[in-house]
Amino acid sequence: MAEINALSGEQSGQNRLVYSSTWIQAQQQLIAWGQQLGLRVTVDRYGTVYLDLVGREFPGQIIATGSHMDTVRQGGDYDGLYGVIGGLEAIANLAKRFGQPKKTLRLIAFSEEEGSRFPATFTGSKHYARLPVTETINDDQGLSFAVARAQAVAQLVKDGVVFELPQLPETFTELHIEQGPRLFDQKIDIGLVESIVGQKRYTVVVKGQANHAGTTPMVDRADALQTAVMLIHYLQEQRRRFSEQLTLTVGAFAVLPNTANVIPGRVQFTVDCRSSDAIELTSYGRLVENLAQVETNPRISIEISQWTETAVTELDSMLLTEHQKLADKLGFSWCKLASGAGHDSQIMAQVARTTMIFVPSVGGISHAPAEYTPTADLERGLALLTASLYEQAYG
Ligand code: HGY
Ligand code: MN
Ligand code: MN
Ligand code: MN
């Protein structure tokens, strides 16, 4: 993991945004490791990398593990990458100790999950799951997804690398940090994930009238920032009507023009709401979608666009039960829990029996440079994943 994280050379956290140079170098490094291990290397059109330890008796029956290679901006060292490197380590250890498995063992490094560069999430797992992927989107520099994708993926497909969309697996197990405080606070080794929250994300654009800060009479102003602040306050007020588990994050703020002596004419902000209760998520989402009905300055216009929606997802209970037994055998403490973070597993759960293994995040911190998990915890998660893959592919 250290080698791949070092590629970005960032002190202020990881910025391995999809199709960026650090993302390309990381996927190239992963391909090189896969080739050194003698694994079959496949890359799909979105740049997801698949490394296969082909099965001896049932090569077409695939047991998969993995996670996403991209990060949020100023992200941590473990979100996504732990599942990619941990999955590779588990497969390499099994190949060294037990040789070829009966079924194919597959590691997947999904190209994009976070939605940090382009307003689209889970692109890698959606494409692999044969679900629609939006390509007609630009990043904040105006570069199109389609161009960035084509340029980056062309650098991954070289000699000995097959370029296709491989067959779907029987099962998918994602090794991931919890990104929350529960395991750390309660000193529990392993989290066995029962379900993952549903998510809705929106962009809100408030348009007013840029004007002179000194000469424009207060009654004639259309101050976009004032209205945006009032809308955000309204969203937070309304959230109180819902259960504690509905999370609301109002994110990135963009204000134009952003100078003290100009009345802000245009403000953009994001809204991220989540819940493991589908009805609650729908009704809060409707509040956001109807923001334009809220009483504001008649000179102001408000545009709301929704850019992600992922359903509340139940994971595979039989795989979870198997992991309980293996964790007991390994002498690890464990608990069942729901994930407040989104994961590629909620897309993979639509096409394969899917489960997740969590390890603690110190202080529950994630999506930040301070994200940290001690090696002993990482190794416990790896040991459980290795035991599970052994049971499924060699047993
Ligand atoms: O936002 C999330 O929950 C995930 O880490 N992408
Ligand atoms: Mn993640
Ligand atoms: Mn994340
Ligand atoms: Mn995720």
mmCIF file of N, CA, C and O in Angstrom, residues 173-268:
data_model
loop_
_atom_site.group_PDB
_atom_site.id
_atom_site.type_symbol
_atom_site.label_atom_id
_atom_site.label_comp_id
_atom_site.label_asym_id
_atom_site.label_seq_id
_atom_site.Cartn_x
_atom_site.Cartn_y
_atom_site.Cartn_z
ATOM 1 N N THR A 173 -16.389 -10.234 -2.182
ATOM 2 C CA THR A 173 -16.139 -9.823 -0.782
ATOM 3 C C THR A 173 -15.250 -8.591 -0.793
ATOM 4 O O THR A 173 -14.151 -8.636 -1.357
ATOM 5 N N GLU A 174 -15.734 -7.479 -0.192
ATOM 6 C CA GLU A 174 -14.940 -6.250 -0.178
ATOM 7 C C GLU A 174 -14.352 -6.018 1.216
ATOM 8 O O GLU A 174 -15.092 -5.936 2.209
ATOM 9 N N LEU A 175 -13.042 -5.953 1.282
ATOM 10 C CA LEU A 175 -12.313 -5.650 2.524
ATOM 11 C C LEU A 175 -12.200 -4.126 2.597
ATOM 12 O O LEU A 175 -11.752 -3.499 1.634
ATOM 13 N N HIS A 176 -12.637 -3.515 3.715
ATOM 14 C CA HIS A 176 -12.688 -2.039 3.746
ATOM 15 C C HIS A 176 -12.539 -1.536 5.185
ATOM 16 O O HIS A 176 -12.870 -2.246 6.134
ATOM 17 N N ILE A 177 -12.040 -0.346 5.347
ATOM 18 C CA ILE A 177 -12.024 0.271 6.687
ATOM 19 C C ILE A 177 -13.464 0.691 7.011
ATOM 20 O O ILE A 177 -14.245 0.976 6.105
ATOM 21 N N GLU A 178 -13.821 0.755 8.273
ATOM 22 C CA GLU A 178 -15.204 1.077 8.637
ATOM 23 C C GLU A 178 -15.579 2.509 8.281
ATOM 24 O O GLU A 178 -16.721 2.826 7.968
ATOM 25 N N GLN A 179 -14.611 3.412 8.380
ATOM 26 C CA GLN A 179 -14.821 4.848 8.102
ATOM 27 C C GLN A 179 -15.779 5.472 9.132
ATOM 28 O O GLN A 179 -16.291 6.556 8.920
ATOM 29 N N GLY A 180 -16.017 4.784 10.207
ATOM 30 C CA GLY A 180 -16.873 5.305 11.285
ATOM 31 C C GLY A 180 -16.254 4.866 12.614
ATOM 32 O O GLY A 180 -15.259 4.145 12.634
ATOM 33 N N PRO A 181 -16.846 5.280 13.746
ATOM 34 C CA PRO A 181 -16.213 5.096 15.067
ATOM 35 C C PRO A 181 -16.537 3.800 15.801
ATOM 36 O O PRO A 181 -15.903 3.464 16.793
ATOM 37 N N ARG A 182 -17.519 3.006 15.299
ATOM 38 C CA ARG A 182 -18.066 1.940 16.140
ATOM 39 C C ARG A 182 -17.008 0.911 16.563
ATOM 40 O O ARG A 182 -16.799 0.647 17.744
ATOM 41 N N LEU A 183 -16.296 0.303 15.592
ATOM 42 C CA LEU A 183 -15.326 -0.768 15.937
ATOM 43 C C LEU A 183 -14.222 -0.218 16.829
ATOM 44 O O LEU A 183 -13.807 -0.838 17.805
ATOM 45 N N PHE A 184 -13.763 0.993 16.513
ATOM 46 C CA PHE A 184 -12.661 1.587 17.281
ATOM 47 C C PHE A 184 -13.116 1.858 18.718
ATOM 48 O O PHE A 184 -12.461 1.488 19.680
ATOM 49 N N ASP A 185 -14.285 2.519 18.867
ATOM 50 C CA ASP A 185 -14.777 2.872 20.213
ATOM 51 C C ASP A 185 -15.046 1.627 21.054
ATOM 52 O O ASP A 185 -14.759 1.598 22.251
ATOM 53 N N GLN A 186 -15.596 0.578 20.418
ATOM 54 C CA GLN A 186 -15.983 -0.606 21.211
ATOM 55 C C GLN A 186 -14.885 -1.680 21.193
ATOM 56 O O GLN A 186 -15.098 -2.803 21.615
ATOM 57 N N LYS A 187 -13.710 -1.314 20.633
ATOM 58 C CA LYS A 187 -12.540 -2.220 20.591
ATOM 59 C C LYS A 187 -12.915 -3.593 20.003
ATOM 60 O O LYS A 187 -12.645 -4.653 20.582
ATOM 61 N N ILE A 188 -13.601 -3.557 18.870
ATOM 62 C CA ILE A 188 -13.994 -4.802 18.167
ATOM 63 C C ILE A 188 -13.087 -4.959 16.946
ATOM 64 O O ILE A 188 -12.820 -3.986 16.242
ATOM 65 N N ASP A 189 -12.613 -6.201 16.703
ATOM 66 C CA ASP A 189 -11.634 -6.423 15.628
ATOM 67 C C ASP A 189 -12.246 -6.283 14.238
ATOM 68 O O ASP A 189 -11.658 -5.701 13.344
ATOM 69 N N ILE A 190 -13.441 -6.890 14.058
ATOM 70 C CA ILE A 190 -13.998 -7.084 12.712
ATOM 71 C C ILE A 190 -15.463 -6.627 12.661
ATOM 72 O O ILE A 190 -16.243 -6.932 13.581
ATOM 73 N N GLY A 191 -15.847 -5.932 11.583
ATOM 74 C CA GLY A 191 -17.269 -5.590 11.365
ATOM 75 C C GLY A 191 -17.782 -6.429 10.200
ATOM 76 O O GLY A 191 -17.162 -6.461 9.132
ATOM 77 N N LEU A 192 -18.881 -7.133 10.423
ATOM 78 C CA LEU A 192 -19.504 -7.925 9.343
ATOM 79 C C LEU A 192 -20.732 -7.140 8.889
ATOM 80 O O LEU A 192 -21.651 -6.897 9.658
ATOM 81 N N VAL A 193 -20.684 -6.684 7.623
ATOM 82 C CA VAL A 193 -21.665 -5.678 7.167
ATOM 83 C C VAL A 193 -22.959 -6.342 6.675
ATOM 84 O O VAL A 193 -22.938 -7.169 5.776
ATOM 85 N N GLU A 194 -24.068 -5.925 7.308
ATOM 86 C CA GLU A 194 -25.379 -6.490 6.931
ATOM 87 C C GLU A 194 -26.034 -5.683 5.815
ATOM 88 O O GLU A 194 -26.723 -6.210 4.949
ATOM 89 N N SER A 195 -25.844 -4.346 5.871
ATOM 90 C CA SER A 195 -26.517 -3.502 4.860
ATOM 91 C C SER A 195 -25.722 -2.210 4.668
ATOM 92 O O SER A 195 -24.871 -1.852 5.476
ATOM 93 N N ILE A 196 -26.037 -1.534 3.555
ATOM 94 C CA ILE A 196 -25.338 -0.275 3.220
ATOM 95 C C ILE A 196 -26.413 0.783 2.967
ATOM 96 O O ILE A 196 -27.422 0.500 2.311
ATOM 97 N N VAL A 197 -26.185 2.006 3.481
ATOM 98 C CA VAL A 197 -27.196 3.069 3.327
ATOM 99 C C VAL A 197 -27.475 3.374 1.865
ATOM 100 O O VAL A 197 -26.625 3.189 1.008
ATOM 101 N N GLY A 198 -28.676 3.891 1.639
ATOM 102 C CA GLY A 198 -28.996 4.470 0.330
ATOM 103 C C GLY A 198 -28.498 5.913 0.320
ATOM 104 O O GLY A 198 -28.323 6.531 1.380
ATOM 105 N N GLN A 199 -28.208 6.437 -0.856
ATOM 106 C CA GLN A 199 -27.659 7.800 -0.957
ATOM 107 C C GLN A 199 -28.405 8.569 -2.043
ATOM 108 O O GLN A 199 -28.805 7.999 -3.052
ATOM 109 N N LYS A 200 -28.545 9.888 -1.810
ATOM 110 C CA LYS A 200 -28.997 10.789 -2.882
ATOM 111 C C LYS A 200 -28.085 12.009 -2.825
ATOM 112 O O LYS A 200 -27.863 12.563 -1.740
ATOM 113 N N ARG A 201 -27.527 12.401 -3.958
ATOM 114 C CA ARG A 201 -26.658 13.589 -3.975
ATOM 115 C C ARG A 201 -27.189 14.574 -5.007
ATOM 116 O O ARG A 201 -27.631 14.170 -6.094
ATOM 117 N N TYR A 202 -27.149 15.868 -4.632
ATOM 118 C CA TYR A 202 -27.690 16.922 -5.493
ATOM 119 C C TYR A 202 -26.683 18.053 -5.641
ATOM 120 O O TYR A 202 -25.863 18.271 -4.742
ATOM 121 N N THR A 203 -26.820 18.795 -6.733
ATOM 122 C CA THR A 203 -26.137 20.084 -6.860
ATOM 123 C C THR A 203 -27.222 21.139 -6.898
ATOM 124 O O THR A 203 -28.242 20.972 -7.582
ATOM 125 N N VAL A 204 -27.033 22.222 -6.125
ATOM 126 C CA VAL A 204 -28.013 23.322 -6.108
ATOM 127 C C VAL A 204 -27.314 24.582 -6.617
ATOM 128 O O VAL A 204 -26.233 24.934 -6.140
ATOM 129 N N VAL A 205 -27.918 25.222 -7.623
ATOM 130 C CA VAL A 205 -27.350 26.473 -8.148
ATOM 131 C C VAL A 205 -28.343 27.595 -7.853
ATOM 132 O O VAL A 205 -29.523 27.498 -8.227
ATOM 133 N N VAL A 206 -27.856 28.621 -7.152
ATOM 134 C CA VAL A 206 -28.709 29.780 -6.807
ATOM 135 C C VAL A 206 -28.242 30.964 -7.646
ATOM 136 O O VAL A 206 -27.057 31.318 -7.604
ATOM 137 N N LYS A 207 -29.159 31.500 -8.467
ATOM 138 C CA LYS A 207 -28.735 32.604 -9.356
ATOM 139 C C LYS A 207 -29.419 33.897 -8.934
ATOM 140 O O LYS A 207 -30.653 33.928 -8.807
ATOM 141 N N GLY A 208 -28.599 34.914 -8.716
ATOM 142 C CA GLY A 208 -29.145 36.228 -8.340
ATOM 143 C C GLY A 208 -28.635 37.248 -9.342
ATOM 144 O O GLY A 208 -28.632 36.980 -10.550
ATOM 145 N N GLN A 209 -28.170 38.369 -8.847
ATOM 146 C CA GLN A 209 -27.670 39.426 -9.739
ATOM 147 C C GLN A 209 -26.382 40.001 -9.160
ATOM 148 O O GLN A 209 -26.397 40.600 -8.082
ATOM 149 N N ALA A 210 -25.261 39.753 -9.844
ATOM 150 C CA ALA A 210 -24.020 40.384 -9.376
ATOM 151 C C ALA A 210 -24.210 41.905 -9.524
ATOM 152 O O ALA A 210 -24.763 42.385 -10.508
ATOM 153 N N ASN A 211 -23.783 42.640 -8.491
ATOM 154 C CA ASN A 211 -23.982 44.097 -8.586
ATOM 155 C C ASN A 211 -23.021 44.784 -7.616
ATOM 156 O O ASN A 211 -22.346 44.120 -6.821
ATOM 157 N N HIS A 212 -23.037 46.128 -7.643
ATOM 158 C CA HIS A 212 -22.096 46.891 -6.837
ATOM 159 C C HIS A 212 -22.476 46.811 -5.356
ATOM 160 O O HIS A 212 -23.638 47.054 -4.986
ATOM 161 N N ALA A 213 -21.515 46.499 -4.515
ATOM 162 C CA ALA A 213 -21.809 46.313 -3.083
ATOM 163 C C ALA A 213 -22.132 47.632 -2.389
ATOM 164 O O ALA A 213 -22.723 47.649 -1.304
ATOM 165 N N GLY A 214 -21.785 48.754 -3.006
ATOM 166 C CA GLY A 214 -21.998 50.035 -2.297
ATOM 167 C C GLY A 214 -23.186 50.809 -2.833
ATOM 168 O O GLY A 214 -23.942 51.410 -2.089
ATOM 169 N N THR A 215 -23.421 50.727 -4.120
ATOM 170 C CA THR A 215 -24.444 51.622 -4.701
ATOM 171 C C THR A 215 -25.810 50.952 -4.842
ATOM 172 O O THR A 215 -26.806 51.609 -5.066
ATOM 173 N N THR A 216 -25.850 49.630 -4.712
ATOM 174 C CA THR A 216 -27.143 48.955 -4.934
ATOM 175 C C THR A 216 -27.993 49.036 -3.673
ATOM 176 O O THR A 216 -27.593 48.518 -2.617
ATOM 177 N N PRO A 217 -29.169 49.684 -3.770
ATOM 178 C CA PRO A 217 -30.032 49.767 -2.576
ATOM 179 C C PRO A 217 -30.366 48.371 -2.056
ATOM 180 O O PRO A 217 -30.573 47.448 -2.854
ATOM 181 N N MET A 218 -30.428 48.203 -0.725
ATOM 182 C CA MET A 218 -30.675 46.869 -0.127
ATOM 183 C C MET A 218 -31.953 46.251 -0.708
ATOM 184 O O MET A 218 -32.014 45.072 -0.976
ATOM 185 N N VAL A 219 -32.996 47.090 -0.933
ATOM 186 C CA VAL A 219 -34.276 46.516 -1.406
ATOM 187 C C VAL A 219 -34.182 45.971 -2.829
ATOM 188 O O VAL A 219 -34.977 45.133 -3.224
ATOM 189 N N ASP A 220 -33.190 46.436 -3.591
ATOM 190 C CA ASP A 220 -33.114 46.005 -5.000
ATOM 191 C C ASP A 220 -32.144 44.856 -5.190
ATOM 192 O O ASP A 220 -31.861 44.462 -6.319
ATOM 193 N N ARG A 221 -31.635 44.281 -4.120
ATOM 194 C CA ARG A 221 -30.560 43.268 -4.301
ATOM 195 C C ARG A 221 -31.122 41.874 -4.577
ATOM 196 O O ARG A 221 -32.212 41.530 -4.118
ATOM 197 N N ALA A 222 -30.327 41.111 -5.334
ATOM 198 C CA ALA A 222 -30.617 39.667 -5.522
ATOM 199 C C ALA A 222 -29.321 38.950 -5.150
ATOM 200 O O ALA A 222 -28.533 38.540 -5.993
ATOM 201 N N ASP A 223 -29.112 38.839 -3.852
ATOM 202 C CA ASP A 223 -27.840 38.307 -3.308
ATOM 203 C C ASP A 223 -27.927 36.779 -3.229
ATOM 204 O O ASP A 223 -28.615 36.223 -2.365
ATOM 205 N N ALA A 224 -27.232 36.111 -4.144
ATOM 206 C CA ALA A 224 -27.353 34.637 -4.256
ATOM 207 C C ALA A 224 -26.825 33.952 -3.008
ATOM 208 O O ALA A 224 -27.377 32.928 -2.560
ATOM 209 N N LEU A 225 -25.794 34.552 -2.399
ATOM 210 C CA LEU A 225 -25.205 33.883 -1.229
ATOM 211 C C LEU A 225 -26.156 33.920 -0.047
ATOM 212 O O LEU A 225 -26.363 32.927 0.655
ATOM 213 N N GLN A 226 -26.803 35.041 0.156
ATOM 214 C CA GLN A 226 -27.767 35.142 1.264
ATOM 215 C C GLN A 226 -28.868 34.083 1.104
ATOM 216 O O GLN A 226 -29.223 33.392 2.060
ATOM 217 N N THR A 227 -29.367 33.927 -0.116
ATOM 218 C CA THR A 227 -30.432 32.927 -0.333
ATOM 219 C C THR A 227 -29.890 31.512 -0.117
ATOM 220 O O THR A 227 -30.538 30.684 0.529
ATOM 221 N N ALA A 228 -28.665 31.253 -0.577
ATOM 222 C CA ALA A 228 -28.084 29.909 -0.407
ATOM 223 C C ALA A 228 -27.968 29.566 1.078
ATOM 224 O O ALA A 228 -28.350 28.479 1.524
ATOM 225 N N VAL A 229 -27.509 30.550 1.856
ATOM 226 C CA VAL A 229 -27.354 30.299 3.310
ATOM 227 C C VAL A 229 -28.726 30.024 3.932
ATOM 228 O O VAL A 229 -28.906 29.103 4.736
ATOM 229 N N MET A 230 -29.736 30.760 3.472
ATOM 230 C CA MET A 230 -31.089 30.559 4.020
ATOM 231 C C MET A 230 -31.609 29.153 3.646
ATOM 232 O O MET A 230 -32.155 28.425 4.478
ATOM 233 N N LEU A 231 -31.326 28.700 2.415
ATOM 234 C CA LEU A 231 -31.781 27.368 1.963
ATOM 235 C C LEU A 231 -31.093 26.265 2.771
ATOM 236 O O LEU A 231 -31.717 25.277 3.176
ATOM 237 N N ILE A 232 -29.802 26.453 3.041
ATOM 238 C CA ILE A 232 -29.052 25.435 3.794
ATOM 239 C C ILE A 232 -29.596 25.365 5.222
ATOM 240 O O ILE A 232 -29.821 24.293 5.782
ATOM 241 N N HIS A 233 -29.892 26.540 5.763
ATOM 242 C CA HIS A 233 -30.475 26.578 7.122
ATOM 243 C C HIS A 233 -31.824 25.852 7.121
ATOM 244 O O HIS A 233 -32.108 25.025 7.998
ATOM 245 N N TYR A 234 -32.602 26.088 6.065
ATOM 246 C CA TYR A 234 -33.925 25.429 5.930
ATOM 247 C C TYR A 234 -33.756 23.906 5.886
ATOM 248 O O TYR A 234 -34.432 23.158 6.598
ATOM 249 N N LEU A 235 -32.766 23.423 5.086
ATOM 250 C CA LEU A 235 -32.536 21.965 4.964
ATOM 251 C C LEU A 235 -32.162 21.366 6.316
ATOM 252 O O LEU A 235 -32.635 20.292 6.702
ATOM 253 N N GLN A 236 -31.331 22.119 7.069
ATOM 254 C CA GLN A 236 -30.928 21.592 8.388
ATOM 255 C C GLN A 236 -32.109 21.606 9.352
ATOM 256 O O GLN A 236 -32.314 20.666 10.124
ATOM 257 N N GLU A 237 -32.914 22.653 9.285
ATOM 258 C CA GLU A 237 -34.124 22.710 10.144
ATOM 259 C C GLU A 237 -35.034 21.503 9.838
ATOM 260 O O GLU A 237 -35.484 20.801 10.737
ATOM 261 N N GLN A 238 -35.279 21.267 8.551
ATOM 262 C CA GLN A 238 -36.192 20.181 8.145
ATOM 263 C C GLN A 238 -35.631 18.812 8.548
ATOM 264 O O GLN A 238 -36.385 17.883 8.848
ATOM 265 N N ARG A 239 -34.272 18.674 8.585
ATOM 266 C CA ARG A 239 -33.694 17.372 8.889
ATOM 267 C C ARG A 239 -34.120 16.897 10.266
ATOM 268 O O ARG A 239 -34.283 15.721 10.533
ATOM 269 N N ARG A 240 -34.346 17.848 11.174
ATOM 270 C CA ARG A 240 -34.722 17.528 12.567
ATOM 271 C C ARG A 240 -36.001 16.694 12.607
ATOM 272 O O ARG A 240 -36.251 15.962 13.536
ATOM 273 N N ARG A 241 -36.824 16.758 11.527
ATOM 274 C CA ARG A 241 -38.094 16.001 11.528
ATOM 275 C C ARG A 241 -37.845 14.519 11.252
ATOM 276 O O ARG A 241 -38.768 13.714 11.293
ATOM 277 N N PHE A 242 -36.581 14.160 10.910
ATOM 278 C CA PHE A 242 -36.307 12.767 10.516
ATOM 279 C C PHE A 242 -35.505 12.063 11.596
ATOM 280 O O PHE A 242 -35.056 12.698 12.545
ATOM 281 N N SER A 243 -35.277 10.724 11.412
ATOM 282 C CA SER A 243 -34.581 9.972 12.474
ATOM 283 C C SER A 243 -33.107 10.386 12.510
ATOM 284 O O SER A 243 -32.580 10.984 11.566
ATOM 285 N N GLU A 244 -32.471 10.015 13.619
ATOM 286 C CA GLU A 244 -31.048 10.308 13.821
ATOM 287 C C GLU A 244 -30.197 9.719 12.690
ATOM 288 O O GLU A 244 -29.145 10.214 12.359
ATOM 289 N N GLN A 245 -30.704 8.630 12.058
ATOM 290 C CA GLN A 245 -29.805 7.937 11.113
ATOM 291 C C GLN A 245 -29.752 8.630 9.758
ATOM 292 O O GLN A 245 -28.906 8.324 8.930
ATOM 293 N N LEU A 246 -30.685 9.579 9.528
ATOM 294 C CA LEU A 246 -30.596 10.278 8.230
ATOM 295 C C LEU A 246 -29.478 11.304 8.325
ATOM 296 O O LEU A 246 -29.531 12.210 9.161
ATOM 297 N N THR A 247 -28.442 11.102 7.480
ATOM 298 C CA THR A 247 -27.323 12.069 7.532
ATOM 299 C C THR A 247 -27.481 13.082 6.397
ATOM 300 O O THR A 247 -27.986 12.751 5.327
ATOM 301 N N LEU A 248 -27.105 14.330 6.710
ATOM 302 C CA LEU A 248 -27.201 15.412 5.710
ATOM 303 C C LEU A 248 -25.880 16.159 5.711
ATOM 304 O O LEU A 248 -25.425 16.629 6.742
ATOM 305 N N THR A 249 -25.251 16.206 4.553
ATOM 306 C CA THR A 249 -23.987 16.963 4.442
ATOM 307 C C THR A 249 -24.141 17.946 3.301
ATOM 308 O O THR A 249 -24.445 17.540 2.180
ATOM 309 N N VAL A 250 -24.007 19.248 3.655
ATOM 310 C CA VAL A 250 -24.018 20.254 2.587
ATOM 311 C C VAL A 250 -22.552 20.543 2.279
ATOM 312 O O VAL A 250 -21.799 20.943 3.148
ATOM 313 N N GLY A 251 -22.171 20.302 1.028
ATOM 314 C CA GLY A 251 -20.747 20.321 0.733
ATOM 315 C C GLY A 251 -20.307 21.550 -0.034
ATOM 316 O O GLY A 251 -20.891 22.624 0.046
ATOM 317 N N ALA A 252 -19.306 21.285 -0.806
ATOM 318 C CA ALA A 252 -18.541 22.313 -1.545
ATOM 319 C C ALA A 252 -19.373 23.538 -1.924
ATOM 320 O O ALA A 252 -20.466 23.418 -2.425
ATOM 321 N N PHE A 253 -18.808 24.692 -1.641
ATOM 322 C CA PHE A 253 -19.442 25.976 -1.935
ATOM 323 C C PHE A 253 -18.683 26.669 -3.058
ATOM 324 O O PHE A 253 -17.460 26.734 -3.009
ATOM 325 N N ALA A 254 -19.404 27.119 -4.074
ATOM 326 C CA ALA A 254 -18.713 27.939 -5.100
ATOM 327 C C ALA A 254 -19.501 29.249 -5.213
ATOM 328 O O ALA A 254 -20.735 29.224 -5.299
ATOM 329 N N VAL A 255 -18.811 30.377 -5.066
ATOM 330 C CA VAL A 255 -19.502 31.680 -5.083
ATOM 331 C C VAL A 255 -18.891 32.534 -6.196
ATOM 332 O O VAL A 255 -17.684 32.699 -6.258
ATOM 333 N N LEU A 256 -19.783 33.066 -7.077
ATOM 334 C CA LEU A 256 -19.257 33.949 -8.146
ATOM 335 C C LEU A 256 -19.938 35.300 -8.066
ATOM 336 O O LEU A 256 -21.161 35.323 -7.875
ATOM 337 N N PRO A 257 -19.372 36.441 -8.340
ATOM 338 C CA PRO A 257 -17.943 36.698 -8.153
ATOM 339 C C PRO A 257 -17.621 36.722 -6.656
ATOM 340 O O PRO A 257 -18.489 36.986 -5.859
ATOM 341 N N ASN A 258 -16.427 36.376 -6.315
ATOM 342 C CA ASN A 258 -16.121 36.164 -4.908
ATOM 343 C C ASN A 258 -15.229 37.296 -4.389
ATOM 344 O O ASN A 258 -14.129 37.079 -3.946
ATOM 345 N N THR A 259 -15.768 38.554 -4.509
ATOM 346 C CA THR A 259 -14.949 39.688 -4.004
ATOM 347 C C THR A 259 -15.861 40.531 -3.104
ATOM 348 O O THR A 259 -17.068 40.623 -3.328
ATOM 349 N N ALA A 260 -15.248 41.161 -2.121
ATOM 350 C CA ALA A 260 -16.027 41.808 -1.047
ATOM 351 C C ALA A 260 -16.948 42.903 -1.585
ATOM 352 O O ALA A 260 -18.019 43.136 -1.044
ATOM 353 N N ASN A 261 -16.542 43.568 -2.695
ATOM 354 C CA ASN A 261 -17.364 44.740 -3.080
ATOM 355 C C ASN A 261 -18.315 44.410 -4.232
ATOM 356 O O ASN A 261 -18.772 45.303 -4.947
ATOM 357 N N VAL A 262 -18.578 43.068 -4.398
ATOM 358 C CA VAL A 262 -19.562 42.668 -5.435
ATOM 359 C C VAL A 262 -20.611 41.754 -4.785
ATOM 360 O O VAL A 262 -20.259 40.800 -4.081
ATOM 361 N N ILE A 263 -21.855 42.072 -5.008
ATOM 362 C CA ILE A 263 -22.923 41.209 -4.473
ATOM 363 C C ILE A 263 -22.857 39.868 -5.209
ATOM 364 O O ILE A 263 -22.855 39.851 -6.442
ATOM 365 N N PRO A 264 -22.755 38.733 -4.486
ATOM 366 C CA PRO A 264 -22.638 37.434 -5.170
ATOM 367 C C PRO A 264 -23.839 37.176 -6.087
ATOM 368 O O PRO A 264 -24.986 37.300 -5.663
ATOM 369 N N GLY A 265 -23.495 36.871 -7.364
ATOM 370 C CA GLY A 265 -24.585 36.667 -8.336
ATOM 371 C C GLY A 265 -24.932 35.202 -8.532
ATOM 372 O O GLY A 265 -26.012 34.854 -8.993
ATOM 373 N N ARG A 266 -23.974 34.299 -8.201
ATOM 374 C CA ARG A 266 -24.258 32.871 -8.451
ATOM 375 C C ARG A 266 -23.559 32.044 -7.365
ATOM 376 O O ARG A 266 -22.376 32.241 -7.090
ATOM 377 N N VAL A 267 -24.314 31.140 -6.746
ATOM 378 C CA VAL A 267 -23.720 30.285 -5.707
ATOM 379 C C VAL A 267 -24.093 28.843 -6.009
ATOM 380 O O VAL A 267 -25.218 28.555 -6.432
ATOM 381 N N GLN A 268 -23.102 27.909 -5.846
ATOM 382 C CA GLN A 268 -23.393 26.494 -6.092
ATOM 383 C C GLN A 268 -22.979 25.702 -4.867
ATOM 384 O O GLN A 268 -21.917 25.947 -4.296
#
